[in-house]
Coordinates of C-alpha atoms in Angstrom, one line a residue:
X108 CA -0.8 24.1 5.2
X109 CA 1.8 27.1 5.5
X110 CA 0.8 29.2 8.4
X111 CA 1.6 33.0 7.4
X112 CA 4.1 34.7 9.8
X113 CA 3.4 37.8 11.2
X114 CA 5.4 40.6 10.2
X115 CA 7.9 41.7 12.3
X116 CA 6.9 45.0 14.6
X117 CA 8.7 48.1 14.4
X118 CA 8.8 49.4 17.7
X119 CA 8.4 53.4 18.2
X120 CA 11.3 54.6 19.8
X121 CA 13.7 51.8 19.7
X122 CA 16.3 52.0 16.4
X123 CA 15.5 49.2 14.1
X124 CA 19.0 49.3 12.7
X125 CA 19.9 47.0 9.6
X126 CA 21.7 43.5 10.9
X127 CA 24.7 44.2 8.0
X128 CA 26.0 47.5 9.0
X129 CA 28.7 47.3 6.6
X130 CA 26.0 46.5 3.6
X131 CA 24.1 49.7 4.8
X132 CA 27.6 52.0 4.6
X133 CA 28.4 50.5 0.9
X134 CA 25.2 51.5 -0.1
X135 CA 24.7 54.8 1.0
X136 CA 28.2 55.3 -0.1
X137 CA 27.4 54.1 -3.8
X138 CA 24.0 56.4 -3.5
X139 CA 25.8 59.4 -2.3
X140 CA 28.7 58.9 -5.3
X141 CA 25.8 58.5 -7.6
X142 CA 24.3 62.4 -6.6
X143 CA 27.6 63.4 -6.9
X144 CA 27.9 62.2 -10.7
X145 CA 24.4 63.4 -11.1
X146 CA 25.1 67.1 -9.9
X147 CA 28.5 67.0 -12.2
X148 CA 26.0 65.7 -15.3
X149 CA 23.4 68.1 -14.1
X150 CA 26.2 70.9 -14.6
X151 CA 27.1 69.5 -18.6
X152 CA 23.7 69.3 -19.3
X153 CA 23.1 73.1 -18.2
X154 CA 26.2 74.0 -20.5
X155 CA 24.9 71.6 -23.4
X156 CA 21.4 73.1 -22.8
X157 CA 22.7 76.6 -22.9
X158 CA 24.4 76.0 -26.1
X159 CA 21.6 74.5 -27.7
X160 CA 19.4 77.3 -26.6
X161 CA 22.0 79.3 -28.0
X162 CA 21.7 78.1 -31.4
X163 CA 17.7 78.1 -31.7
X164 CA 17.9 81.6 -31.0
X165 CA 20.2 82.2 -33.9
X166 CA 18.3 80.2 -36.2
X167 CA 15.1 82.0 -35.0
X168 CA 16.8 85.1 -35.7
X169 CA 17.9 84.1 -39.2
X170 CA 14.8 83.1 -39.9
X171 CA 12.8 86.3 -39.1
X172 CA 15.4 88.3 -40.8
X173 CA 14.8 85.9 -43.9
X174 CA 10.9 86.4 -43.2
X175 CA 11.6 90.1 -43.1
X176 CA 13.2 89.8 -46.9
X177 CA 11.0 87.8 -48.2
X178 CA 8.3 90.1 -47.5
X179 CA 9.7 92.9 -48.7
X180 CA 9.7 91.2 -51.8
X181 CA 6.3 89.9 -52.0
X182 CA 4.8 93.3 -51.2
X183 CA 7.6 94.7 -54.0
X184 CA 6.3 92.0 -56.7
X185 CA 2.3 92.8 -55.6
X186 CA 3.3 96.3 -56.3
X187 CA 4.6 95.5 -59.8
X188 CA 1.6 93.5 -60.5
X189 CA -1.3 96.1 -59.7
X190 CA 1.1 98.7 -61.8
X191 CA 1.2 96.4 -64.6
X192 CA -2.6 95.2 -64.2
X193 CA -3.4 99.1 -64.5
X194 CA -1.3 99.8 -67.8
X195 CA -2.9 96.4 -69.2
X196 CA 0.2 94.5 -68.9
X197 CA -2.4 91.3 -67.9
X198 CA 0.3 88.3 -68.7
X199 CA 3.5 90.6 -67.2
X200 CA 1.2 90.7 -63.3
X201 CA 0.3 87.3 -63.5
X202 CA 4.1 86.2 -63.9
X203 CA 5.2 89.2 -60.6
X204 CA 2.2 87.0 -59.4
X205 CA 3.3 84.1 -59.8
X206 CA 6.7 85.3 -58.3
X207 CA 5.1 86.5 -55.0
X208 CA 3.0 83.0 -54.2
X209 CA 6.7 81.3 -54.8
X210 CA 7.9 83.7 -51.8
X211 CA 4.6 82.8 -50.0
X212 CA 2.2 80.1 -51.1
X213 CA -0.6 80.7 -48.4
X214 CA -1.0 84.7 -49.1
X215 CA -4.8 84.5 -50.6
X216 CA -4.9 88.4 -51.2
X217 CA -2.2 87.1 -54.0
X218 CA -3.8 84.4 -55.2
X219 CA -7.1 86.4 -55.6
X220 CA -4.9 89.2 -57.6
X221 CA -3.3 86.3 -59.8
X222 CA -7.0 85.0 -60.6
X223 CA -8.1 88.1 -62.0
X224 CA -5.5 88.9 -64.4
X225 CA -5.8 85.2 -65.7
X226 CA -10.0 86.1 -65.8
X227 CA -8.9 89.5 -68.1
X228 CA -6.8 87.0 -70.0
X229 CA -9.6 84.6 -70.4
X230 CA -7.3 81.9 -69.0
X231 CA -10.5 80.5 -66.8
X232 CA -9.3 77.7 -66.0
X233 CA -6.1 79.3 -64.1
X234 CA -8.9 81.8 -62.5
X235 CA -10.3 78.4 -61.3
X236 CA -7.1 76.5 -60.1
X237 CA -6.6 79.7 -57.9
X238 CA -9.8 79.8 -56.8
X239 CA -10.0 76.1 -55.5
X240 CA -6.8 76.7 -54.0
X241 CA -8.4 79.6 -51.9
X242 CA -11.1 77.7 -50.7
X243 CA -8.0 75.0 -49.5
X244 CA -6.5 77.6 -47.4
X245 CA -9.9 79.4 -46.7
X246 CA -12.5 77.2 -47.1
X247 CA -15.2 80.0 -45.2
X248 CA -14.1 83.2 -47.5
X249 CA -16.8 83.6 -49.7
X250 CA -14.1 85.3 -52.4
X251 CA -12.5 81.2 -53.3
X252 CA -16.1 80.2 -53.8
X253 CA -17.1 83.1 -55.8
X254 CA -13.9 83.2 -58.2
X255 CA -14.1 79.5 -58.6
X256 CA -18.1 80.5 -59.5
X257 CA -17.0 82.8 -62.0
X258 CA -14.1 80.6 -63.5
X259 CA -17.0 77.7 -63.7
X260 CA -19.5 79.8 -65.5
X261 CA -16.7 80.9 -68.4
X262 CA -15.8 77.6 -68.6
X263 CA -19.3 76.6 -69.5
X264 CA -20.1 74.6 -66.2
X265 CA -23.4 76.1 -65.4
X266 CA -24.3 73.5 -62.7
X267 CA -20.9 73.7 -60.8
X268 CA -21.3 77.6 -60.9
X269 CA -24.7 77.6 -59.5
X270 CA -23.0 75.4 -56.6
X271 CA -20.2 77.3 -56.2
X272 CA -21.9 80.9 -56.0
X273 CA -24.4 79.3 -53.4
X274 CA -21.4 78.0 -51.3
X275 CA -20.5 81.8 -51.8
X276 CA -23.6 83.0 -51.1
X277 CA -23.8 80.8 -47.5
X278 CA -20.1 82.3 -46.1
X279 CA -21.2 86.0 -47.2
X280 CA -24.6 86.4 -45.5
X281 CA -24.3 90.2 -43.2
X282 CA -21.6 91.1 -45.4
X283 CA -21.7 94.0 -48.5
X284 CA -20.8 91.2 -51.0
X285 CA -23.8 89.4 -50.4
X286 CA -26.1 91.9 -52.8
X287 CA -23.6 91.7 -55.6
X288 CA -23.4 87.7 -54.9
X289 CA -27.3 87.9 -54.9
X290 CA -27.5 89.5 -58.2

């Protein structure tokens, strides 16, 4: 069979220099060059990062002054749309409703206001589309369950209202809805 050799002993205090000395020069020459170009890339990339840093920040800018706007103008159409709720104007808040959830699609205080002047226009079923998408973007809010309760019952779908005013019921325990849910 092959017989393993032993591996050659490095002995402490004698240098254990490499046989091609001229090998070993090329290649600490080639590593040294390579830091070089490393440290010069690691300088473009500071500049490239500084750049790009640069241009998130304007974009984050722009986008909190846009932010900014666009609620201004939310809170400018929900003012419209409780004036014209108060004078009766029902169909004139539900379009500056509509208006505001274009600006901002997750605000649920403006979906709740849009449901209500669609219930005093007997338009249940646009009560109910709000409703459901409440309970999408706050599935624990007792309010989604309850409006999509309401909506069910005018519709005529006494089973699904029952349903819906017990999920209601269940996210409003401890609170001052729960009498009125109760009753």
């Amino acid at each position: 069979g092959s017989a393993l050799r032993p591996l050659p002993l490095i002995q402490p205090g004698r240098h254990n220099l490499p046989r091609n000395r001229h090998m070993e020069a090329a290649n600490t020459h080639a590593f040294m060059a390579g830091r070089r170009a490393a440290h010069a890339s690691d300088d473009d990339d500071d500049e490239d990062e500084a750049e790009l840093l640069s241009q998130v920040q304007a974009a984050r800018l722009h986008r909190r002054e846009a932010e900014r706007r666009t609620g201004c103008k939310v809170a400018e159409l929900a003012a419209l749309a409780a004036s014209l709720n108060a004078q009766g104007d029902h169909f004139g808040a539900v379009e500056a409703l509509t208006k505001a959830i274009a600006l901002s699609p997750h605000d649920v205080s403006l979906l709740e206001a849009r449901s209500g002047a669609c219930a005093r226009l007997d338009k249940h079923a646009a009560c109910l589309h709000d409703g459901e998408l409440i309970v999408r973007l706050t599935p624990d809010w007792y309010r989604g369950h309850a409006i999509c309760g309401s909506a069910l019952f005018c519709l005529k779908q006494y089973t699904a209202s029952v349903l819906a005013y017990r999920r209601a019921l269940g996210f409003a325990v401890g609170s001052p809805a729960e009498r009125g849910l109760q009753s």
